[in-house]
Coordinates of C-alpha atoms in Angstrom, one line a residue:
Chain A
M1 CA 0.0 0.0 0.0
N2 CA 1.8 3.2 -1.2
S3 CA 0.8 6.6 -0.1
V4 CA 1.7 10.1 -1.4
V5 CA 1.4 13.0 1.0
C6 CA 1.3 16.5 -0.5
I7 CA 2.5 19.1 1.9
A8 CA 2.7 22.9 1.9
Q9 CA 5.2 24.9 3.8
V10 CA 3.5 27.9 5.5
P11 CA 4.5 30.7 7.9
D12 CA 4.5 29.7 11.5
T13 CA 0.9 30.2 12.9
E14 CA 2.3 32.3 15.7
A15 CA 4.1 34.7 13.4
R16 CA 2.9 38.2 12.8
I17 CA 2.3 38.9 9.1
K18 CA 4.0 41.8 7.4
I19 CA 3.3 42.9 3.9
A20 CA 6.2 43.4 1.4
D21 CA 5.0 45.3 -1.6
G22 CA 1.3 45.5 -1.2
R23 CA 0.9 42.0 -2.8
R24 CA 3.0 39.6 -0.9
I25 CA 4.0 38.8 2.6
D26 CA 7.4 39.8 3.8
E27 CA 9.4 36.6 4.3
T28 CA 12.3 38.3 6.0
G29 CA 13.0 36.6 9.3
L30 CA 9.8 34.6 9.0
K31 CA 9.8 31.0 10.4
F32 CA 8.2 28.4 8.1
I33 CA 6.5 25.1 9.2
V34 CA 4.7 22.2 7.7
S35 CA 1.1 23.3 7.4
P36 CA -0.6 21.9 10.5
Y37 CA -3.3 19.9 8.7
D38 CA -0.7 18.3 6.6
E39 CA 0.8 16.8 9.8
F40 CA -2.4 14.8 10.2
A41 CA -2.2 13.7 6.6
L42 CA 1.4 12.6 7.0
E43 CA 0.7 10.7 10.3
E44 CA -2.2 8.8 8.7
A45 CA 0.0 7.8 5.8
I46 CA 2.7 6.6 8.1
R47 CA 0.2 4.5 10.1
V48 CA -1.1 2.9 6.9
K49 CA 2.5 2.1 6.0
E50 CA 3.2 0.6 9.4
A51 CA 0.1 -1.6 9.1
K52 CA 0.3 -2.6 5.5
G53 CA 3.8 -1.8 4.3
G54 CA 4.8 0.2 1.2
D55 CA 6.2 3.7 0.8
V56 CA 5.2 7.1 2.0
T57 CA 6.3 9.7 -0.5
V58 CA 6.1 13.4 0.5
V59 CA 5.7 15.9 -2.3
S60 CA 5.9 19.6 -2.2
F61 CA 5.9 22.4 -4.8
G62 CA 7.8 25.6 -3.8
P63 CA 11.1 27.4 -3.5
D64 CA 14.2 25.8 -2.1
R65 CA 13.1 26.4 1.5
V66 CA 10.5 23.6 1.2
Q67 CA 13.3 21.1 1.3
Q68 CA 13.5 21.7 5.0
A69 CA 9.8 20.8 5.4
L70 CA 10.3 17.7 3.3
R71 CA 13.3 16.7 5.5
E72 CA 11.1 17.1 8.6
C73 CA 8.5 14.7 7.1
L74 CA 11.2 12.2 6.3
A75 CA 12.4 12.4 10.0
R76 CA 8.9 11.6 11.1
G77 CA 8.6 8.5 9.0
A78 CA 8.1 9.3 5.3
T79 CA 10.3 7.1 3.1
K80 CA 10.8 9.2 0.0
A81 CA 10.6 12.9 -0.9
L82 CA 10.0 14.8 -4.1
H83 CA 10.6 18.6 -4.4
I84 CA 9.1 20.4 -7.4
K85 CA 11.0 23.6 -7.7
G86 CA 9.2 26.8 -8.5
E87 CA 7.6 29.9 -7.1
S88 CA 4.3 28.3 -5.9
G89 CA 3.3 31.8 -4.6
S90 CA 2.5 33.0 -8.1
A91 CA 0.4 29.9 -9.0
D92 CA -3.3 29.7 -8.2
A93 CA -4.7 26.6 -6.6
L94 CA -5.4 24.9 -9.9
G95 CA -1.8 25.7 -11.0
I96 CA -0.5 24.0 -7.9
A97 CA -2.9 21.1 -8.4
K98 CA -1.8 20.6 -12.0
T99 CA 1.8 20.5 -10.8
L100 CA 1.2 18.0 -8.1
A101 CA -1.0 15.8 -10.2
A102 CA 1.7 15.7 -12.9
A103 CA 4.3 14.8 -10.3
I104 CA 2.1 12.1 -8.6
R105 CA 1.6 10.3 -11.9
S106 CA 5.1 9.0 -11.8
V107 CA 5.0 7.9 -8.2
P108 CA 3.4 4.6 -7.3
H109 CA 0.3 5.2 -5.1
D110 CA -2.9 3.8 -3.8
L111 CA -3.8 6.7 -1.5
L112 CA -3.2 10.4 -1.8
F113 CA -3.2 12.5 1.4
F114 CA -3.6 16.3 1.8
G115 CA -4.4 18.6 4.7
K116 CA -7.9 19.8 4.4
Q117 CA -6.5 23.3 3.8
G118 CA -3.1 25.0 3.7
V119 CA -2.9 27.2 6.7
G120 CA -2.3 30.7 5.5
T121 CA -3.7 30.7 2.0
D122 CA -6.7 28.9 3.5
N123 CA -8.1 27.9 0.1
S124 CA -9.2 24.3 0.8
L125 CA -9.0 23.7 -3.0
V126 CA -5.9 21.7 -4.0
G127 CA -6.8 18.2 -2.7
P128 CA -10.2 18.0 -4.6
M129 CA -8.6 19.6 -7.7
V130 CA -5.9 16.9 -7.8
A131 CA -8.6 14.2 -7.3
E132 CA -10.5 15.6 -10.3
L133 CA -7.3 15.9 -12.5
L134 CA -6.5 12.3 -11.8
G135 CA -10.1 11.0 -11.9
Y136 CA -10.1 9.7 -8.3
P137 CA -12.8 9.9 -5.7
Q138 CA -12.3 12.5 -3.0
L139 CA -13.0 12.2 0.7
N140 CA -12.8 15.6 2.2
V141 CA -12.4 16.8 5.8
V142 CA -11.8 13.3 7.2
T143 CA -11.7 12.6 10.9
H144 CA -11.5 8.8 10.7
L145 CA -10.1 6.4 8.1
E146 CA -10.1 2.6 7.7
V147 CA -8.2 1.0 4.9
G148 CA -9.7 -2.3 3.8
E149 CA -9.1 -4.7 0.8
G150 CA -9.5 -2.5 -2.3
K151 CA -11.6 0.0 -0.6
I152 CA -11.5 2.6 2.2
T153 CA -14.1 3.9 4.6
A154 CA -13.9 7.5 5.9
H155 CA -15.8 9.7 8.3
R156 CA -16.3 13.1 6.8
E157 CA -17.2 16.1 9.0
I158 CA -20.1 18.3 7.8
E159 CA -22.2 20.9 9.6
G160 CA -23.6 19.3 12.8
A161 CA -23.2 15.8 11.4
E162 CA -20.8 13.2 10.1
E163 CA -21.0 11.2 6.9
I164 CA -19.6 7.7 6.5
L165 CA -18.4 7.2 3.0
E166 CA -16.9 4.2 1.2
A167 CA -14.6 4.7 -1.8
S168 CA -12.5 2.7 -4.2
M169 CA -8.8 3.2 -4.5
P170 CA -6.8 5.1 -5.5
A171 CA -8.5 7.9 -3.6
V172 CA -7.7 11.4 -2.3
I173 CA -8.2 12.0 1.4
T174 CA -8.0 15.5 3.0
A175 CA -7.2 15.4 6.7
Q176 CA -9.1 17.3 9.4
K177 CA -7.8 17.8 12.9
G178 CA -8.8 14.9 15.1
L179 CA -7.9 12.3 12.5
N180 CA -4.9 11.2 14.6
E181 CA -2.3 12.5 17.0
P182 CA 0.8 13.3 14.9
R183 CA 4.1 12.0 16.3
Y184 CA 7.3 14.0 16.8
A185 CA 10.4 13.0 14.9
S186 CA 12.7 10.7 16.9
L187 CA 16.5 11.1 17.0
K188 CA 16.7 7.9 15.0
G189 CA 14.3 9.2 12.5
I190 CA 16.2 12.5 12.1
M191 CA 19.5 10.5 11.5
A192 CA 17.8 8.1 9.0
A193 CA 16.3 11.1 7.2
K194 CA 19.7 12.6 6.5
K195 CA 20.6 9.6 4.4
I196 CA 17.6 10.0 2.0
T197 CA 18.1 12.0 -1.1
I198 CA 15.3 14.4 -1.9
E199 CA 14.5 14.1 -5.6
T200 CA 14.0 17.4 -7.4
K201 CA 12.1 18.2 -10.6
T202 CA 11.1 21.3 -12.5
L203 CA 7.9 22.2 -14.3
P204 CA 9.4 21.4 -17.7
D205 CA 10.6 18.0 -16.3
L206 CA 6.9 17.3 -15.6
G207 CA 5.9 18.4 -19.1
L208 CA 4.2 21.5 -17.8
Q209 CA 4.1 25.0 -19.3
E210 CA 5.1 27.8 -16.9
S211 CA 2.3 29.8 -18.5
D212 CA -0.4 27.4 -17.4
I213 CA 0.8 27.4 -13.8
H214 CA 1.8 30.9 -13.0
H215 CA -0.2 34.2 -13.0
Q216 CA -3.3 32.4 -14.3
R217 CA -7.0 32.4 -13.5
V218 CA -6.8 33.8 -9.9
T219 CA -4.2 36.5 -9.2
V220 CA -3.6 38.5 -6.1
V221 CA -4.0 42.2 -6.8
A222 CA -3.6 43.5 -3.2
L223 CA -2.7 42.2 0.2
E224 CA -3.4 44.3 3.3
L225 CA -3.5 44.0 7.0
P226 CA -6.9 44.3 8.8
P227 CA -7.6 47.7 10.4
E228 CA -6.0 47.9 13.8
K229 CA -8.5 47.5 16.6
S230 CA -7.9 49.9 19.4
G231 CA -9.9 48.0 22.1
G232 CA -13.1 49.5 23.4
R233 CA -14.5 50.2 26.8
K234 CA -13.1 48.2 29.8
I235 CA -15.2 47.9 33.0
D236 CA -14.7 46.3 36.3
G237 CA -16.6 43.2 36.8
G238 CA -16.2 43.0 40.6
E239 CA -19.9 43.1 41.1
P240 CA -21.3 40.3 38.9
A241 CA -24.9 41.4 38.7
T242 CA -23.9 44.9 37.6
A243 CA -21.4 43.5 35.1
A244 CA -24.1 41.3 33.7
K245 CA -26.5 44.2 33.4
E246 CA -23.8 46.3 31.5
I247 CA -23.2 43.4 29.1
L248 CA -26.9 42.9 28.5
K249 CA -27.3 46.6 27.8
Y250 CA -24.4 46.4 25.2
I251 CA -25.9 43.3 23.6
R252 CA -29.3 44.9 23.2
E253 CA -28.4 48.5 22.3
E254 CA -25.2 48.2 20.3
A255 CA -25.1 44.6 18.9
K256 CA -29.0 44.7 18.7
A257 CA -28.8 40.9 19.2
L258 CA -31.8 40.3 21.5
Chain B
M1 CA -22.3 34.3 -22.2
A2 CA -23.8 36.0 -19.1
G3 CA -25.5 35.6 -15.9
V4 CA -24.8 34.1 -12.5
V5 CA -25.4 30.5 -11.4
V6 CA -25.7 29.8 -7.6
F7 CA -25.7 26.4 -6.0
A8 CA -28.9 26.5 -3.8
E9 CA -28.7 24.1 -0.9
V10 CA -31.8 23.1 1.0
K11 CA -32.2 21.9 4.5
D12 CA -35.5 20.9 6.2
G13 CA -37.4 22.3 3.2
R14 CA -35.8 25.8 3.3
L15 CA -32.8 27.3 1.5
K16 CA -29.8 27.3 3.8
K17 CA -29.0 30.7 5.1
A18 CA -25.6 30.6 3.5
S19 CA -27.3 29.9 0.1
R20 CA -29.7 32.8 0.6
E21 CA -26.7 35.0 1.2
A22 CA -25.0 33.7 -2.0
L23 CA -28.2 34.3 -4.0
S24 CA -28.4 37.9 -2.6
I25 CA -24.8 38.8 -3.7
G26 CA -25.3 36.8 -6.9
R27 CA -28.3 39.0 -7.8
K28 CA -26.2 42.2 -7.3
L29 CA -23.4 40.7 -9.4
A30 CA -25.9 39.8 -12.2
Q31 CA -27.0 43.5 -12.3
T32 CA -23.5 44.6 -13.2
A33 CA -22.3 41.5 -15.1
G34 CA -25.5 41.3 -17.1
G35 CA -27.8 38.3 -17.6
D36 CA -30.0 36.4 -15.1
L37 CA -29.5 35.0 -11.7
V38 CA -30.4 31.3 -11.8
A39 CA -30.1 28.6 -9.2
F40 CA -29.0 25.0 -9.3
G41 CA -30.4 22.5 -6.8
V42 CA -32.1 19.1 -6.3
D43 CA -35.3 20.2 -4.6
R44 CA -38.0 21.9 -6.7
A45 CA -39.8 23.0 -3.5
A46 CA -37.1 25.7 -3.2
A47 CA -38.4 27.5 -6.3
E48 CA -40.6 29.9 -4.4
E49 CA -37.9 30.9 -2.0
A50 CA -35.2 31.1 -4.7
G51 CA -37.5 33.4 -6.6
R52 CA -37.9 35.7 -3.7
Y53 CA -34.1 36.0 -3.5
G54 CA -34.0 37.0 -7.2
A55 CA -33.5 33.7 -9.1
K56 CA -35.3 33.6 -12.4
R57 CA -35.0 29.9 -12.9
L58 CA -34.2 26.9 -10.7
Y59 CA -32.5 24.1 -12.5
V60 CA -33.3 20.9 -10.7
A61 CA -31.2 17.7 -11.1
P62 CA -32.8 14.4 -10.1
L63 CA -30.4 13.8 -7.2
T64 CA -30.9 13.3 -3.5
A65 CA -28.2 13.2 -0.9
Y66 CA -25.0 15.0 -1.8
T67 CA -22.0 13.1 -3.1
T68 CA -19.2 14.8 -5.1
G69 CA -19.3 12.9 -8.4
P70 CA -23.0 13.2 -9.6
F71 CA -23.3 16.8 -8.3
T72 CA -20.2 17.9 -10.2
T73 CA -21.4 16.2 -13.4
A74 CA -24.9 17.8 -13.1
L75 CA -23.6 21.3 -12.3
K76 CA -21.0 21.0 -15.1
Q77 CA -23.8 20.2 -17.6
L78 CA -25.7 23.2 -16.5
V79 CA -22.7 25.5 -16.8
D80 CA -22.0 24.2 -20.3
Q81 CA -25.6 24.9 -21.2
V82 CA -26.1 28.3 -19.5
K83 CA -22.6 29.7 -20.0
P84 CA -22.6 32.0 -17.0
S85 CA -20.0 34.7 -16.3
I86 CA -20.0 33.7 -12.6
V87 CA -20.7 30.5 -10.5
L88 CA -21.2 31.0 -6.8
L89 CA -21.4 28.4 -4.0
A90 CA -21.9 29.1 -0.4
G91 CA -18.9 28.0 1.7
T92 CA -20.7 25.1 3.4
S93 CA -19.2 21.7 3.7
N94 CA -20.7 20.6 0.4
G95 CA -20.0 23.9 -1.3
R96 CA -16.4 23.7 -0.4
D97 CA -16.3 20.1 -1.6
L98 CA -18.0 20.8 -4.9
A99 CA -16.3 24.1 -5.9
P100 CA -12.7 22.9 -6.4
R101 CA -13.9 19.7 -8.2
L102 CA -16.0 21.7 -10.6
A103 CA -13.3 24.4 -11.1
A104 CA -10.7 21.7 -12.1
R105 CA -13.2 20.1 -14.5
L106 CA -13.9 23.5 -16.1
N107 CA -10.3 24.5 -16.0
V108 CA -11.3 27.8 -14.3
G109 CA -10.3 29.8 -11.2
V110 CA -12.1 29.9 -7.9
A111 CA -11.7 32.3 -5.0
S112 CA -12.5 30.6 -1.7
D113 CA -14.2 31.9 1.3
V114 CA -14.7 35.4 0.1
D115 CA -16.3 38.2 2.1
R116 CA -16.6 40.8 -0.7
L117 CA -17.4 40.4 -4.3
E118 CA -17.7 42.8 -7.2
W119 CA -17.8 42.6 -11.0
T120 CA -15.4 45.1 -12.5
G121 CA -13.8 45.4 -15.9
G122 CA -15.2 42.1 -17.0
K123 CA -13.6 40.3 -14.1
L124 CA -14.7 39.0 -10.7
R125 CA -12.9 40.8 -7.9
A126 CA -13.0 39.2 -4.5
R127 CA -11.7 39.9 -1.0
R128 CA -10.8 37.0 1.2
P129 CA -9.2 36.6 4.6
V130 CA -5.8 34.9 4.5
Y131 CA -3.4 33.8 7.2
S132 CA -6.6 33.1 9.2
G133 CA -7.7 36.7 9.2
K134 CA -4.2 38.2 9.9
A135 CA -4.4 39.7 6.4
F136 CA -6.9 40.3 3.5
A137 CA -6.1 39.5 -0.1
T138 CA -7.9 41.0 -3.0
V139 CA -7.9 38.6 -5.9
E140 CA -9.1 38.8 -9.5
V141 CA -10.6 35.8 -11.2
S142 CA -10.1 36.2 -14.9
S143 CA -11.4 32.8 -16.2
T144 CA -14.9 32.2 -17.7
P145 CA -16.8 31.4 -15.7
A146 CA -15.3 32.9 -12.6
M147 CA -16.0 31.0 -9.5
A148 CA -16.2 31.8 -5.8
T149 CA -17.3 30.3 -2.5
T150 CA -18.9 32.8 -0.2
R151 CA -18.1 33.0 3.5
P152 CA -21.2 32.3 5.6
N153 CA -22.4 35.5 7.4
A154 CA -20.3 37.8 5.3
F155 CA -23.1 38.8 2.9
T156 CA -26.6 39.9 3.9
A157 CA -29.5 37.7 2.7
E158 CA -31.9 40.2 1.2
E159 CA -35.2 39.3 -0.5
A160 CA -35.8 40.9 -3.8
G161 CA -39.5 40.2 -4.0
G162 CA -39.3 38.2 -7.2
E163 CA -41.8 35.7 -8.5
T164 CA -41.4 32.0 -8.0
A165 CA -38.4 30.8 -10.0
E166 CA -39.3 28.8 -13.1
V167 CA -38.4 25.2 -12.5
V168 CA -36.3 23.6 -15.3
Q169 CA -35.7 19.9 -14.9
I170 CA -32.2 18.8 -16.1
A171 CA -30.9 15.4 -17.0
G172 CA -29.6 13.1 -14.3
P173 CA -25.9 12.2 -14.4
A174 CA -24.8 8.6 -14.1
S175 CA -24.4 7.4 -10.6
D176 CA -20.9 7.3 -9.1
D177 CA -19.5 3.9 -8.5
K178 CA -16.4 5.2 -6.8
V179 CA -17.9 6.7 -3.7
K180 CA -20.9 5.5 -1.7
L181 CA -22.6 7.4 1.1
I182 CA -23.2 4.7 3.7
E183 CA -24.7 6.8 6.5
T184 CA -25.2 10.3 7.9
K185 CA -24.9 10.5 11.6
T186 CA -26.5 13.7 13.0
A187 CA -25.3 14.9 16.4
E188 CA -27.9 14.0 19.0
A189 CA -28.8 17.5 20.1
E190 CA -28.3 19.5 16.9
E191 CA -26.1 22.4 17.8
L192 CA -25.7 25.6 15.8
T193 CA -22.3 25.5 14.0
I194 CA -19.9 28.3 14.6
A195 CA -19.4 28.9 10.8
E196 CA -23.0 30.0 10.3
A197 CA -24.0 31.4 13.7
D198 CA -24.9 35.1 14.3
I199 CA -23.9 34.8 17.9
I200 CA -21.0 32.8 19.3
V201 CA -20.2 32.3 23.0
S202 CA -16.6 31.0 23.4
G203 CA -14.8 29.5 26.3
G204 CA -11.1 29.3 27.0
R205 CA -8.7 27.9 29.5
G206 CA -10.1 30.1 32.1
L207 CA -12.9 27.6 32.4
K208 CA -10.4 25.4 34.3
E209 CA -12.1 22.1 33.4
A210 CA -14.2 20.4 30.8
T211 CA -17.4 20.2 32.8
N212 CA -17.4 24.0 33.2
F213 CA -18.2 24.3 29.5
S214 CA -21.8 23.9 30.7
L215 CA -21.7 27.6 31.7
I216 CA -20.8 28.5 28.1
R217 CA -23.5 26.1 26.7
D218 CA -26.2 27.6 29.0
L219 CA -25.4 31.1 27.9
A220 CA -25.3 30.1 24.3
H221 CA -28.6 28.3 24.6
A222 CA -30.2 31.2 26.4
I223 CA -29.0 33.8 23.8
G224 CA -29.6 31.6 20.7
G225 CA -25.9 31.3 19.8
A226 CA -23.3 28.6 19.0
V227 CA -20.6 27.4 21.3
G228 CA -17.0 28.3 20.4
A229 CA -13.8 27.3 22.0
S230 CA -10.1 28.2 22.1
R231 CA -7.5 25.9 20.8
A232 CA -6.2 25.1 24.3
T233 CA -9.5 23.7 25.4
V234 CA -9.8 21.6 22.2
D235 CA -6.3 20.2 22.6
A236 CA -7.1 19.4 26.3
G237 CA -10.0 17.3 25.1
W238 CA -12.6 19.5 26.8
I239 CA -14.7 20.0 23.7
D240 CA -14.8 18.8 20.1
H241 CA -12.7 20.4 17.4
Q242 CA -15.8 21.5 15.5
H243 CA -16.1 24.3 18.0
Q244 CA -12.5 25.6 17.6
V245 CA -12.2 29.3 16.6
G246 CA -9.0 30.5 15.0
Q247 CA -6.1 29.2 13.0
T248 CA -6.5 25.4 12.7
G249 CA -10.1 26.0 13.6
R250 CA -12.7 28.2 12.0
V251 CA -12.3 31.9 11.1
V252 CA -15.7 33.4 12.1
S253 CA -17.4 36.8 11.8
P254 CA -20.6 36.7 13.7
N255 CA -22.6 39.8 14.7
L256 CA -21.8 39.1 18.4
Y257 CA -18.8 37.3 19.9
I258 CA -18.6 36.7 23.6
A259 CA -15.3 35.3 24.9
A260 CA -15.1 34.1 28.4
G261 CA -11.8 33.0 29.9
V262 CA -10.1 33.3 26.5
S263 CA -6.7 35.1 26.9
G264 CA -6.5 35.8 23.2
A265 CA -3.5 34.0 21.5
I266 CA -2.7 35.5 18.2
Q267 CA -4.3 32.6 16.3
H268 CA -7.5 33.0 18.2
L269 CA -7.6 36.8 17.7
A270 CA -7.0 36.3 14.0
G271 CA -10.0 33.9 13.9
M272 CA -12.5 36.2 15.5
S273 CA -11.5 39.8 15.4
S274 CA -13.6 40.6 12.4
S275 CA -16.7 39.8 14.5
K276 CA -18.9 42.9 14.5
H277 CA -19.4 43.2 18.2
I278 CA -17.0 41.6 20.8
V279 CA -17.5 41.2 24.5
A280 CA -14.6 39.7 26.6
I281 CA -14.7 38.5 30.1
N282 CA -11.4 37.7 31.7
K283 CA -9.9 38.1 35.2
D284 CA -6.5 39.2 33.8
P285 CA -6.8 42.9 32.9
E286 CA -3.7 42.5 30.6
A287 CA -5.2 39.7 28.6
P288 CA -4.6 40.3 24.8
I289 CA -8.3 39.6 24.1
F290 CA -9.1 43.1 25.5
R291 CA -7.2 44.7 22.6
V292 CA -10.0 43.6 20.2
A293 CA -13.0 43.7 22.6
D294 CA -15.5 46.4 22.2
L295 CA -16.6 45.8 25.8
G296 CA -14.1 44.2 28.1
V297 CA -15.1 43.1 31.6
V298 CA -12.4 42.4 34.1
G299 CA -13.8 39.9 36.5
D300 CA -14.6 36.3 37.4
L301 CA -16.4 34.4 34.6
F302 CA -17.7 31.9 37.1
Q303 CA -19.9 34.6 38.6
I304 CA -20.5 36.9 35.6
I305 CA -21.5 34.2 33.0
P306 CA -24.3 32.7 35.2
A307 CA -25.5 36.2 36.1
L308 CA -25.6 37.1 32.4
T309 CA -27.4 33.9 31.5
E310 CA -30.1 34.7 34.0
A311 CA -30.3 38.3 32.8
V312 CA -30.7 37.1 29.2
K313 CA -33.4 34.7 30.1
K314 CA -35.3 37.4 32.0
A315 CA -34.9 39.8 29.1
K316 CA -36.2 37.2 26.7
A317 CA -39.2 36.4 28.9
H318 CA -40.4 40.0 28.7

């Protein structure tokens, strides 16, 4: 049972965002991490490998810094890594999906794992787009997965309910928090990861035209910070009944919510 | 080549609120982009309501429960036939599942989770929160059609007073043999979800233990809101992840957000600071949550929340 995990490298969730030229974030001094939802995707693929054998290949499209993210995934238990070099920041979700789909075609796979969204760009688009491009079923926002003989069963989170879906393989799974508890890299894993060569490819290697990937369909024309909030009134809540009355007054008169 | 197609989702015989919002902004877009606003759905009973929100026609596919494959095929057929300028889907679970699949099949662009939309210079311009609300990106979708998913609560649902939409039956797609829906398990007491709620009452680590979430639930219930939670409480296993507000949870923008015992980590603030009215209750006067609160109350939530719940109940009884 071979799995591919597509990962995105994103700014640390604790980082403050600064804007560079009105269109991009300023990467100076910014710490990057593996997108948090991708960690659940990777963990699930490693568990499948531990139960059924096979490879876990991590794939990422981006500039050279993504090698660090791939290395981290290898340390946690992925067995192979593929870096597609390019400025993923100027590609829209479909451009990224086309790149990943082209790369995945040459990697043996039964299951494709993604995070349910890349934290930062917050699109929630790439996994299902890859599923469509490859003609596979998609199981989106998955909180539980069982891999059987030739088919998988997944629990999908929807508003106020949960769906249980059965799909044939190969299939695309997008991971939601709660799917598992991701492990940390062990020292042994970190040492072993150093011996693995990260394969690199370019868009032309994959038979793709730069012009179909970059600056197409959806383009960012402006990026701005939200207006700074100054904080409003602060009151002393030492007397609970009085505080409750004040809050209720605010709710009724300003929020007009009752 | 004109007009706007909106995926109209129905729940319990009514259009979902998020779909009514999508229809409302869709109607405005159709006024500038030209052409009609039309709806796509699977329930002809929605025709009257869809009409009130401005849809001229409701295209009905012979499908029942949502699964990705057949819905994609049906909506693709409709788009090929109608050739709209814009396709909108509400950012519900199903809208977010269907939009990327359809966009990839049409080879077009989609802007996700947008909170502003306009048609300008022959293109769809959208604003969307990125980095979990730490920044806003304005994007231009230049493909035909241009697609977007609308963020629940970001647009106002406004009736346009139109006639019942004309129902047009469309052909049914072949069934999907790759995915089968086995079962849908509804939560026992159906709770409002934070993504769609107008009011959210959130609890943080200040609650001290899982059972104290009952204080938050009681207030949420009294006020008619959804229960939110900070990441710390979710990671501690006090409450399910579906309630988590902020990065790795949900970015929300309700009319009223009440935070009790939430200190305000940067990820949480990013996820809720675009709420229209914010009340924070925290015993630490230096808590970062007060920086975004319109009304900050420095005090003991264990006393103030029950008092507030009682006050709300009394106010509602009158």
